[in-house]
């Protein structure tokens, strides 16, 4: 809508151009679609027996549903723990102790800078080999997600605290609150409210990253899909179905974040 | 294996990681620009195609994008080695984030400025070259840097799809040299960290170059 400023309302020539471009693009889409359908059909990929199990095979649906529950469970636990850890890290950094800020700053830099998959592999390979401990795949995934996302959320919270008016802190200190009490009762609650949309978006990233769990043997949705596809011989169809489930979940989470952000601006502008 | 040999092997594997990152930066940026143009031109089916593509792909886990590319493309007649498959999957995924960044950069230019420029009689070309692109360029440098750093880290997923880049080679080294597990892990993490911090510094440098003191 804002984009309209880039273009005049089209005149007769513009309208004709737009109509021609529309026609060409729709033709292109139809051609691409037809080619894909033709190739898939030639390969037997559109055969009903490749797709129907996702509607009729209750055992398969239950199998994949279990995976979905694992995905959601690990993601939610990782989100809640990362929120707690992120808030604690951000508070530690805002206290004004030089050595603590340095340690937390280093933690944040390190875990934002290395791949989540590397965290998972470190725990998956390293803990049994070096510490001689057994660690479940669920724990590996949750801790790896926690290490990365607590660092990211610490940064989000830091930005939230920095975005508050400076008077909030001064007023709180003037009222006799200590630095810690100021953070605990005045700054952090406001910063969390300010950052709710960003924190919810982080949940989408966690859900997507949890799909890496299949690499370290965690039986979440992607791993289950891999198993099912191997047995049924329909990898393409399985991954399309699983992909649709992920997209639906993430779009729902994104919508929730939009809704909350929208509701908040309304409340702030005096209902 | 001596530890010096391990260092060399992992170092060489990082060349693959860097190659995959650089190639994908180029191709994902190109595809991202195309998606941005498609989502800005006043041709409704183009806009819708771009919007649907961006929404769907950026909400799909990269792992699933990899699976779809690896199992889907051969079915429609494209059989490629592991590396090009990984390149393609990373490109398809990263381009959506590039497009979102570019689009918000273009939209960050105040409507009033565009209207003023058009009232002054600037042509479409002049409008883009002297008003929109320079301003958009400034606001997109930091988010674009994060996109590219995320891409560097995402190349590690290619290790699960047959590409012997740094993460894949690290797993091999750990499995073959049980006495150096911690060293191998710290070395690999350290190089990833150095690369992503380096990219961050480069981004800061570019940001300072293009920043205007107002």
Short mmCIF file of C-alpha atoms in Angstrom, two decimals:
data_model
loop_
_atom_site.label_atom_id
_atom_site.label_comp_id
_atom_site.label_asym_id
_atom_site.label_seq_id
_atom_site.Cartn_x
_atom_site.Cartn_y
_atom_site.Cartn_z
CA UNK A 1 0.00 0.00 0.00
CA UNK A 2 2.83 2.30 0.91
CA UNK A 3 4.45 1.14 -2.31
CA UNK A 4 1.94 3.10 -4.32
CA UNK A 5 4.02 6.21 -3.77
CA UNK A 6 6.57 4.64 -6.11
CA UNK A 7 4.14 4.59 -9.01
CA UNK A 8 1.60 6.99 -10.47
CA UNK A 9 -1.90 5.67 -10.84
CA UNK A 10 -1.41 3.98 -14.21
CA UNK A 11 -2.75 5.69 -17.33
CA UNK A 12 -4.00 3.83 -20.40
CA UNK A 13 -0.49 2.83 -21.47
CA UNK A 14 0.45 1.77 -17.95
CA UNK A 15 -2.71 -0.25 -17.58
CA UNK A 16 -1.98 -2.04 -20.86
CA UNK A 17 1.57 -2.81 -19.70
CA UNK A 18 0.28 -4.16 -16.39
CA UNK A 19 -2.27 -6.31 -18.19
CA UNK A 20 0.39 -7.71 -20.54
CA UNK A 21 2.77 -8.43 -17.63
CA UNK A 22 -0.05 -10.10 -15.71
CA UNK A 23 -0.88 -12.29 -18.69
CA UNK A 24 2.75 -13.26 -19.28
CA UNK A 25 3.35 -14.15 -15.64
CA UNK A 26 0.14 -16.16 -15.32
CA UNK A 27 1.14 -18.05 -18.50
CA UNK A 28 4.60 -18.69 -17.06
CA UNK A 29 3.11 -20.01 -13.82
CA UNK A 30 0.74 -22.27 -15.73
CA UNK A 31 3.60 -23.59 -17.89
CA UNK A 32 5.83 -24.26 -14.87
CA UNK A 33 2.92 -25.90 -13.05
CA UNK A 34 2.05 -28.05 -16.05
CA UNK A 35 5.68 -29.13 -16.47
CA UNK A 36 5.99 -30.10 -12.80
CA UNK A 37 2.68 -32.01 -12.85
CA UNK A 38 3.67 -33.77 -16.09
CA UNK A 39 7.08 -34.82 -14.71
CA UNK A 40 5.68 -35.90 -11.35
CA UNK A 41 2.95 -37.88 -13.06
CA UNK A 42 5.43 -39.54 -15.43
CA UNK A 43 7.37 -40.63 -12.36
CA UNK A 44 4.24 -41.91 -10.65
CA UNK A 45 4.61 -39.35 -7.86
CA UNK A 46 0.96 -38.30 -8.10
CA UNK A 47 -0.32 -41.82 -7.60
CA UNK A 48 -3.01 -41.97 -4.88
CA UNK A 49 -1.17 -44.67 -2.90
CA UNK A 50 1.67 -42.19 -2.34
CA UNK A 51 -0.64 -39.55 -0.86
CA UNK A 52 -3.59 -41.40 0.66
CA UNK A 53 -1.73 -42.80 3.71
CA UNK A 54 -1.71 -39.27 5.14
CA UNK A 55 -5.51 -39.41 5.26
CA UNK A 56 -6.33 -43.07 5.80
CA UNK A 57 -3.41 -44.65 7.64
CA UNK A 58 -4.20 -43.99 11.32
CA UNK A 59 -0.97 -45.64 12.47
CA UNK A 60 1.09 -43.31 10.27
CA UNK A 61 -0.81 -40.27 11.47
CA UNK A 62 -0.30 -41.30 15.09
CA UNK A 63 3.41 -41.92 14.39
CA UNK A 64 3.87 -38.45 12.86
CA UNK A 65 1.63 -36.89 15.53
CA UNK A 66 3.94 -38.28 18.23
CA UNK A 67 6.81 -36.58 16.42
CA UNK A 68 4.87 -33.33 16.31
CA UNK A 69 4.31 -33.53 20.08
CA UNK A 70 8.05 -34.09 20.59
CA UNK A 71 8.83 -31.11 18.37
CA UNK A 72 6.40 -28.86 20.23
CA UNK A 73 7.45 -30.14 23.66
CA UNK A 74 11.19 -29.63 23.07
CA UNK A 75 10.55 -26.22 21.46
CA UNK A 76 8.34 -25.00 24.30
CA UNK A 77 10.68 -26.21 27.03
CA UNK A 78 13.62 -24.61 25.18
CA UNK A 79 11.65 -21.37 24.79
CA UNK A 80 10.70 -21.12 28.48
CA UNK A 81 14.22 -21.96 29.68
CA UNK A 82 15.76 -19.55 27.16
CA UNK A 83 13.41 -16.79 28.32
CA UNK A 84 14.40 -17.30 31.95
CA UNK A 85 18.10 -17.54 31.14
CA UNK A 86 17.93 -14.61 28.71
CA UNK A 87 16.28 -12.35 31.28
CA UNK A 88 18.81 -13.34 33.94
CA UNK A 89 21.70 -12.71 31.51
CA UNK A 90 20.30 -9.32 30.47
CA UNK A 91 19.83 -8.33 34.12
CA UNK A 92 23.35 -9.44 34.94
CA UNK A 93 24.65 -7.31 32.11
CA UNK A 94 22.62 -4.26 33.16
CA UNK A 95 23.80 -4.34 36.78
CA UNK A 96 26.91 -2.35 35.93
CA UNK A 97 29.52 -4.81 37.20
CA UNK A 98 32.37 -4.72 34.67
CA UNK A 99 33.56 -8.32 35.11
CA UNK A 100 30.02 -9.75 34.97
CA UNK A 101 29.17 -7.75 31.84
CA UNK A 102 32.37 -9.02 30.25
CA UNK A 103 31.59 -12.68 31.01
CA UNK A 104 27.99 -12.42 29.83
CA UNK A 105 29.05 -10.44 26.75
CA UNK A 106 31.51 -13.19 25.86
CA UNK A 107 28.84 -15.89 26.37
CA UNK A 108 26.43 -14.02 24.10
CA UNK A 109 29.04 -13.46 21.37
CA UNK A 110 30.21 -17.08 21.41
CA UNK A 111 26.82 -18.76 21.27
CA UNK A 112 25.37 -16.36 18.72
CA UNK A 113 28.42 -16.94 16.53
CA UNK A 114 28.44 -20.73 16.20
CA UNK A 115 25.83 -22.93 14.49
CA UNK A 116 23.12 -24.51 16.67
CA UNK A 117 23.89 -27.82 14.96
CA UNK A 118 27.45 -27.56 16.29
CA UNK A 119 26.08 -27.16 19.84
CA UNK A 120 23.97 -30.28 19.32
CA UNK A 121 26.89 -32.29 17.96
CA UNK A 122 29.16 -31.12 20.82
CA UNK A 123 26.66 -32.42 23.37
CA UNK A 124 25.76 -35.52 21.36
CA UNK A 125 29.36 -36.61 20.67
CA UNK A 126 31.24 -34.84 23.43
CA UNK A 127 29.26 -35.67 26.58
CA UNK A 128 29.44 -39.47 26.19
CA UNK A 129 33.05 -39.46 24.93
CA UNK A 130 34.55 -36.93 27.34
CA UNK A 131 32.36 -36.99 30.44
CA UNK A 132 31.32 -40.66 30.03
CA UNK A 133 27.71 -39.72 30.75
CA UNK A 134 24.56 -40.81 28.99
CA UNK A 135 22.50 -37.93 27.71
CA UNK A 136 19.13 -38.32 26.02
CA UNK A 137 18.57 -36.88 22.55
CA UNK A 138 15.75 -34.75 23.97
CA UNK A 139 18.15 -33.18 26.49
CA UNK A 140 20.78 -32.61 23.79
CA UNK A 141 18.30 -30.73 21.62
CA UNK A 142 16.83 -28.66 24.47
CA UNK A 143 20.25 -27.65 25.85
CA UNK A 144 21.62 -26.81 22.39
CA UNK A 145 18.57 -24.65 21.65
CA UNK A 146 18.86 -23.10 25.13
CA UNK A 147 22.54 -22.15 24.65
CA UNK A 148 21.81 -20.32 21.38
CA UNK A 149 18.44 -18.77 22.17
CA UNK A 150 19.31 -17.57 25.67
CA UNK A 151 22.13 -15.56 24.05
CA UNK A 152 19.75 -14.12 21.44
CA UNK A 153 17.03 -13.35 24.00
CA UNK A 154 19.61 -11.70 26.28
CA UNK A 155 20.36 -9.33 23.38
CA UNK A 156 16.64 -8.76 22.70
CA UNK A 157 16.10 -7.93 26.39
CA UNK A 158 19.13 -5.65 26.43
CA UNK A 159 17.67 -3.72 23.48
CA UNK A 160 14.32 -3.61 25.31
CA UNK A 161 15.86 -2.17 28.47
CA UNK A 162 17.84 0.35 26.42
CA UNK A 163 14.66 1.43 24.61
CA UNK A 164 12.94 2.47 27.86
CA UNK A 165 13.00 6.17 28.75
CA UNK A 166 16.04 6.99 30.93
CA UNK A 167 13.71 8.63 33.47
CA UNK A 168 12.35 5.22 34.50
CA UNK A 169 15.68 4.18 35.96
CA UNK A 170 16.45 7.58 37.51
CA UNK A 171 13.03 7.80 39.13
CA UNK A 172 13.32 4.29 40.52
CA UNK A 173 16.80 4.95 41.95
CA UNK A 174 15.59 8.27 43.38
CA UNK A 175 12.80 6.39 45.16
CA UNK A 176 15.44 4.36 46.92
CA UNK A 177 15.35 1.14 44.88
CA UNK A 178 18.72 -0.57 44.48
CA UNK A 179 20.10 -1.26 40.98
CA UNK A 180 18.83 -4.84 41.23
CA UNK A 181 15.39 -3.82 42.50
CA UNK A 182 15.14 -1.24 39.72
CA UNK A 183 15.78 -3.96 37.15
CA UNK A 184 13.58 -6.52 38.84
CA UNK A 185 10.52 -4.34 39.49
CA UNK A 186 10.74 -1.46 36.99
CA UNK A 187 12.88 -2.05 33.89
CA UNK A 188 12.64 -5.78 33.10
CA UNK A 189 8.81 -6.05 33.32
CA UNK A 190 8.46 -3.12 30.91
CA UNK A 191 11.17 -4.44 28.60
CA UNK A 192 9.48 -7.86 28.44
CA UNK A 193 6.17 -6.27 27.47
CA UNK A 194 7.94 -4.16 24.83
CA UNK A 195 9.68 -7.20 23.36
CA UNK A 196 6.82 -9.72 23.36
CA UNK A 197 6.50 -9.74 19.53
CA UNK A 198 10.26 -10.27 19.12
CA UNK A 199 10.19 -13.02 21.74
CA UNK A 200 7.31 -14.80 20.01
CA UNK A 201 9.15 -14.60 16.67
CA UNK A 202 12.06 -16.29 18.41
CA UNK A 203 9.70 -19.21 19.08
CA UNK A 204 9.39 -19.72 15.30
CA UNK A 205 13.17 -19.89 15.03
CA UNK A 206 13.26 -22.45 17.87
CA UNK A 207 10.60 -24.63 16.19
CA UNK A 208 12.52 -24.54 12.91
CA UNK A 209 15.84 -25.31 14.58
CA UNK A 210 14.33 -28.23 16.51
CA UNK A 211 14.10 -30.00 13.14
CA UNK A 212 17.89 -30.42 13.39
CA UNK A 213 17.18 -32.92 16.15
CA UNK A 214 16.95 -35.73 13.60
CA UNK A 215 20.72 -35.45 13.09
CA UNK A 216 21.39 -36.36 16.75
CA UNK A 217 18.73 -39.07 16.88
CA UNK A 218 15.91 -37.10 18.50
CA UNK A 219 12.57 -38.55 17.36
CA UNK A 220 10.82 -35.27 16.55
CA UNK A 221 8.63 -34.71 13.51
CA UNK A 222 11.42 -34.57 10.91
CA UNK A 223 13.04 -37.77 12.17
CA UNK A 224 9.67 -39.54 12.21
CA UNK A 225 9.03 -38.30 8.68
CA UNK A 226 12.38 -39.70 7.57
CA UNK A 227 11.45 -43.10 9.06
CA UNK A 228 7.97 -43.09 7.56
CA UNK A 229 9.24 -42.06 4.13
CA UNK A 230 11.74 -44.92 4.18
CA UNK A 231 9.01 -47.47 4.94
CA UNK A 232 6.35 -46.12 2.60
CA UNK A 233 8.73 -45.16 -0.22
CA UNK A 234 7.22 -41.70 -0.62
CA UNK A 235 9.84 -39.20 0.64
CA UNK A 236 8.66 -36.30 -1.53
CA UNK A 237 5.04 -36.58 -0.37
CA UNK A 238 6.03 -37.04 3.27
CA UNK A 239 8.27 -33.97 3.34
CA UNK A 240 5.61 -31.87 1.59
CA UNK A 241 3.04 -32.88 4.22
CA UNK A 242 5.49 -32.26 7.09
CA UNK A 243 6.51 -28.94 5.53
CA UNK A 244 2.85 -27.85 5.41
CA UNK A 245 2.48 -28.71 9.12
CA UNK A 246 5.57 -26.64 10.03
CA UNK A 247 4.40 -23.69 7.93
CA UNK A 248 0.91 -23.81 9.46
CA UNK A 249 2.31 -23.83 13.01
CA UNK A 250 4.76 -21.02 12.30
CA UNK A 251 2.18 -18.86 10.52
CA UNK A 252 -0.15 -19.28 13.50
CA UNK A 253 2.64 -18.22 15.88
CA UNK A 254 3.48 -15.26 13.63
CA UNK A 255 -0.16 -14.20 13.53
CA UNK A 256 -0.31 -14.34 17.31
CA UNK A 257 2.75 -12.07 17.51
CA UNK A 258 1.12 -9.60 15.07
CA UNK A 259 -2.10 -9.66 17.05
CA UNK A 260 -0.33 -8.94 20.33
CA UNK A 261 1.74 -6.13 18.80
CA UNK A 262 -1.42 -4.64 17.30
CA UNK A 263 -3.42 -4.90 20.54
CA UNK A 264 -0.59 -3.26 22.43
CA UNK A 265 -0.38 -0.19 20.16
CA UNK A 266 -4.13 0.22 20.57
CA UNK A 267 -3.91 0.04 24.35
CA UNK A 268 -1.02 2.52 24.37
CA UNK A 269 -2.94 5.07 22.30
CA UNK A 270 -5.69 5.30 24.90
CA UNK A 271 -7.97 2.43 23.80
CA UNK B 1 46.18 -38.82 13.31
CA UNK B 2 48.51 -36.13 14.66
CA UNK B 3 46.77 -33.01 15.87
CA UNK B 4 48.56 -30.86 13.27
CA UNK B 5 47.09 -33.06 10.53
CA UNK B 6 43.65 -32.67 12.11
CA UNK B 7 44.05 -28.88 12.09
CA UNK B 8 44.91 -28.99 8.38
CA UNK B 9 41.98 -31.28 7.53
CA UNK B 10 39.47 -29.10 9.38
CA UNK B 11 41.01 -25.94 7.97
CA UNK B 12 40.61 -27.32 4.46
CA UNK B 13 36.99 -28.25 5.21
CA UNK B 14 36.34 -24.63 6.17
CA UNK B 15 37.29 -23.70 2.59
CA UNK B 16 34.19 -25.64 1.49
CA UNK B 17 32.12 -23.85 4.15
CA UNK B 18 33.39 -20.47 2.95
CA UNK B 19 32.85 -21.37 -0.72
CA UNK B 20 29.29 -22.48 0.01
CA UNK B 21 28.67 -19.26 1.98
CA UNK B 22 30.11 -16.92 -0.66
CA UNK B 23 28.35 -18.64 -3.57
CA UNK B 24 25.06 -18.55 -1.68
CA UNK B 25 25.50 -14.88 -0.73
CA UNK B 26 25.74 -14.08 -4.45
CA UNK B 27 22.87 -16.30 -5.63
CA UNK B 28 20.53 -15.60 -2.67
CA UNK B 29 21.05 -11.87 -3.08
CA UNK B 30 20.19 -12.12 -6.79
CA UNK B 31 17.05 -14.17 -6.09
CA UNK B 32 16.21 -11.84 -3.20
CA UNK B 33 16.41 -8.80 -5.49
CA UNK B 34 14.13 -10.53 -8.02
CA UNK B 35 11.63 -11.36 -5.26
CA UNK B 36 11.75 -7.77 -4.02
CA UNK B 37 11.13 -6.39 -7.52
CA UNK B 38 8.26 -8.84 -7.98
CA UNK B 39 6.71 -7.80 -4.67
CA UNK B 40 6.95 -4.06 -5.49
CA UNK B 41 5.87 -3.94 -9.17
CA UNK B 42 2.15 -3.15 -9.53
CA UNK B 43 1.40 -6.52 -11.16
CA UNK B 44 -0.85 -8.41 -8.78
CA UNK B 45 -0.05 -12.05 -9.67
CA UNK B 46 3.68 -11.26 -9.44
CA UNK B 47 3.18 -9.71 -6.00
CA UNK B 48 1.14 -12.68 -4.84
CA UNK B 49 3.66 -15.21 -6.14
CA UNK B 50 6.49 -13.43 -4.31
CA UNK B 51 4.45 -13.06 -1.10
CA UNK B 52 3.41 -16.72 -1.02
CA UNK B 53 6.93 -17.92 -1.82
CA UNK B 54 8.45 -15.76 0.93
CA UNK B 55 5.87 -16.67 3.58
CA UNK B 56 6.01 -20.40 2.86
CA UNK B 57 9.76 -20.85 2.54
CA UNK B 58 10.82 -18.68 5.49
CA UNK B 59 8.45 -20.58 7.77
CA UNK B 60 9.77 -23.97 6.66
CA UNK B 61 12.74 -25.40 8.58
CA UNK B 62 15.86 -25.30 6.42
CA UNK B 63 16.21 -29.04 7.01
CA UNK B 64 12.85 -29.62 5.27
CA UNK B 65 13.92 -27.33 2.39
CA UNK B 66 16.99 -29.56 2.02
CA UNK B 67 14.86 -32.73 2.04
CA UNK B 68 12.47 -31.28 -0.55
CA UNK B 69 15.31 -30.21 -2.84
CA UNK B 70 17.16 -33.52 -2.49
CA UNK B 71 14.08 -35.72 -3.00
CA UNK B 72 11.96 -33.40 -5.15
CA UNK B 73 14.26 -32.13 -7.87
CA UNK B 74 15.29 -35.57 -9.17
CA UNK B 75 11.56 -36.30 -9.65
CA UNK B 76 11.20 -33.35 -12.03
CA UNK B 77 14.37 -34.19 -13.91
CA UNK B 78 17.23 -32.43 -12.07
CA UNK B 79 19.81 -34.81 -10.64
CA UNK B 80 22.77 -32.95 -9.14
CA UNK B 81 25.71 -33.78 -6.84
CA UNK B 82 25.46 -32.94 -3.11
CA UNK B 83 27.22 -29.57 -3.24
CA UNK B 84 24.95 -27.92 -5.86
CA UNK B 85 21.90 -29.34 -4.05
CA UNK B 86 23.07 -27.73 -0.80
CA UNK B 87 23.84 -24.49 -2.62
CA UNK B 88 20.36 -24.47 -4.11
CA UNK B 89 18.58 -25.27 -0.82
CA UNK B 90 20.52 -22.55 1.01
CA UNK B 91 19.78 -20.09 -1.82
CA UNK B 92 16.03 -20.79 -1.88
CA UNK B 93 15.87 -20.34 1.91
CA UNK B 94 18.21 -17.36 2.40
CA UNK B 95 16.67 -15.39 -0.50
CA UNK B 96 13.41 -15.01 1.46
CA UNK B 97 15.23 -13.25 4.31
CA UNK B 98 17.18 -11.10 1.84
CA UNK B 99 13.92 -10.12 0.13
CA UNK B 100 12.24 -9.19 3.41
CA UNK B 101 15.24 -7.04 4.37
CA UNK B 102 15.38 -5.32 0.96
CA UNK B 103 11.64 -4.70 0.92
CA UNK B 104 11.60 -3.09 4.36
CA UNK B 105 14.66 -1.07 3.29
CA UNK B 106 12.82 0.29 0.24
CA UNK B 107 9.68 0.93 2.30
CA UNK B 108 11.73 2.73 4.97
CA UNK B 109 12.09 5.68 2.58
CA UNK B 110 9.46 8.24 3.63
CA UNK B 111 6.48 8.39 1.26
CA UNK B 112 6.63 12.20 1.38
CA UNK B 113 10.15 12.17 -0.04
CA UNK B 114 9.11 9.97 -2.94
CA UNK B 115 6.10 12.18 -3.61
CA UNK B 116 8.27 15.32 -3.43
CA UNK B 117 10.75 13.84 -5.89
CA UNK B 118 7.97 12.88 -8.27
CA UNK B 119 6.40 16.35 -7.94
CA UNK B 120 9.80 17.78 -8.92
CA UNK B 121 9.60 15.73 -12.09
CA UNK B 122 12.29 13.12 -11.37
CA UNK B 123 12.03 10.16 -13.68
CA UNK B 124 11.53 6.62 -12.35
CA UNK B 125 15.20 5.91 -12.97
CA UNK B 126 16.36 9.09 -11.17
CA UNK B 127 13.98 8.38 -8.31
CA UNK B 128 15.51 4.93 -7.77
CA UNK B 129 19.13 5.95 -8.31
CA UNK B 130 19.26 9.18 -6.33
CA UNK B 131 16.59 8.80 -3.65
CA UNK B 132 15.43 5.28 -2.88
CA UNK B 133 18.47 3.04 -3.35
CA UNK B 134 20.99 5.22 -1.44
CA UNK B 135 18.65 5.53 1.55
CA UNK B 136 17.60 1.89 1.45
CA UNK B 137 21.25 0.83 1.26
CA UNK B 138 21.93 2.58 4.55
CA UNK B 139 19.14 0.95 6.50
CA UNK B 140 19.71 -2.56 5.14
CA UNK B 141 23.40 -3.03 5.99
CA UNK B 142 22.97 -4.28 9.61
CA UNK B 143 20.04 -6.68 8.96
CA UNK B 144 21.72 -7.90 5.76
CA UNK B 145 24.88 -8.67 7.74
CA UNK B 146 22.80 -10.76 10.17
CA UNK B 147 21.23 -12.60 7.22
CA UNK B 148 24.64 -13.49 5.83
CA UNK B 149 26.00 -14.55 9.25
CA UNK B 150 22.92 -16.76 9.73
CA UNK B 151 23.70 -18.24 6.30
CA UNK B 152 27.29 -19.04 7.31
CA UNK B 153 25.95 -20.94 10.33
CA UNK B 154 23.23 -22.60 8.25
CA UNK B 155 25.80 -24.12 5.87
CA UNK B 156 26.51 -26.57 8.72
CA UNK B 157 23.20 -28.29 7.91
CA UNK B 158 24.67 -29.33 4.54
CA UNK B 159 26.80 -31.79 6.54
CA UNK B 160 23.67 -33.91 7.07
CA UNK B 161 23.14 -34.00 3.29
CA UNK B 162 26.44 -35.37 2.11
CA UNK B 163 28.54 -32.19 1.84
CA UNK B 164 31.90 -32.53 3.57
CA UNK B 165 32.13 -29.00 4.93
CA UNK B 166 33.52 -28.02 8.33
CA UNK B 167 30.80 -29.58 10.51
CA UNK B 168 30.75 -32.84 8.55
CA UNK B 169 34.53 -33.15 8.69
CA UNK B 170 34.50 -32.29 12.40
CA UNK B 171 32.19 -35.26 13.06
CA UNK B 172 34.53 -37.52 11.06
CA UNK B 173 37.57 -36.26 12.96
CA UNK B 174 35.86 -36.75 16.35
CA UNK B 175 34.89 -40.29 15.42
CA UNK B 176 38.41 -41.14 14.23
CA UNK B 177 40.44 -39.41 16.97
CA UNK B 178 38.86 -40.05 20.36
CA UNK B 179 41.85 -38.56 22.20
CA UNK B 180 41.41 -35.08 20.72
CA UNK B 181 37.63 -34.65 21.00
CA UNK B 182 37.66 -31.43 23.02
CA UNK B 183 40.46 -29.87 20.97
CA UNK B 184 38.68 -30.65 17.69
CA UNK B 185 35.42 -29.16 18.94
CA UNK B 186 37.01 -25.99 20.30
CA UNK B 187 39.01 -25.56 17.09
CA UNK B 188 35.89 -25.90 14.90
CA UNK B 189 33.77 -23.63 17.09
CA UNK B 190 36.64 -21.11 17.20
CA UNK B 191 36.90 -20.90 13.41
CA UNK B 192 33.12 -20.54 13.00
CA UNK B 193 33.19 -17.83 15.66
CA UNK B 194 36.10 -16.03 13.99
CA UNK B 195 34.31 -16.13 10.63
CA UNK B 196 31.01 -14.81 11.98
CA UNK B 197 32.71 -12.12 14.09
CA UNK B 198 34.75 -11.18 11.01
CA UNK B 199 31.60 -10.86 8.93
CA UNK B 200 30.07 -8.73 11.70
CA UNK B 201 33.11 -6.42 11.71
CA UNK B 202 32.97 -6.15 7.91
CA UNK B 203 29.29 -5.20 8.21
CA UNK B 204 30.11 -2.51 10.80
CA UNK B 205 32.83 -1.17 8.50
CA UNK B 206 30.44 -0.93 5.55
CA UNK B 207 27.78 0.62 7.76
CA UNK B 208 30.23 3.33 8.83
CA UNK B 209 31.19 3.93 5.18
CA UNK B 210 27.61 4.45 4.00
CA UNK B 211 26.33 6.22 7.11
CA UNK B 212 25.30 9.85 6.76
CA UNK B 213 25.82 12.22 9.65
CA UNK B 214 22.55 14.06 9.81
#
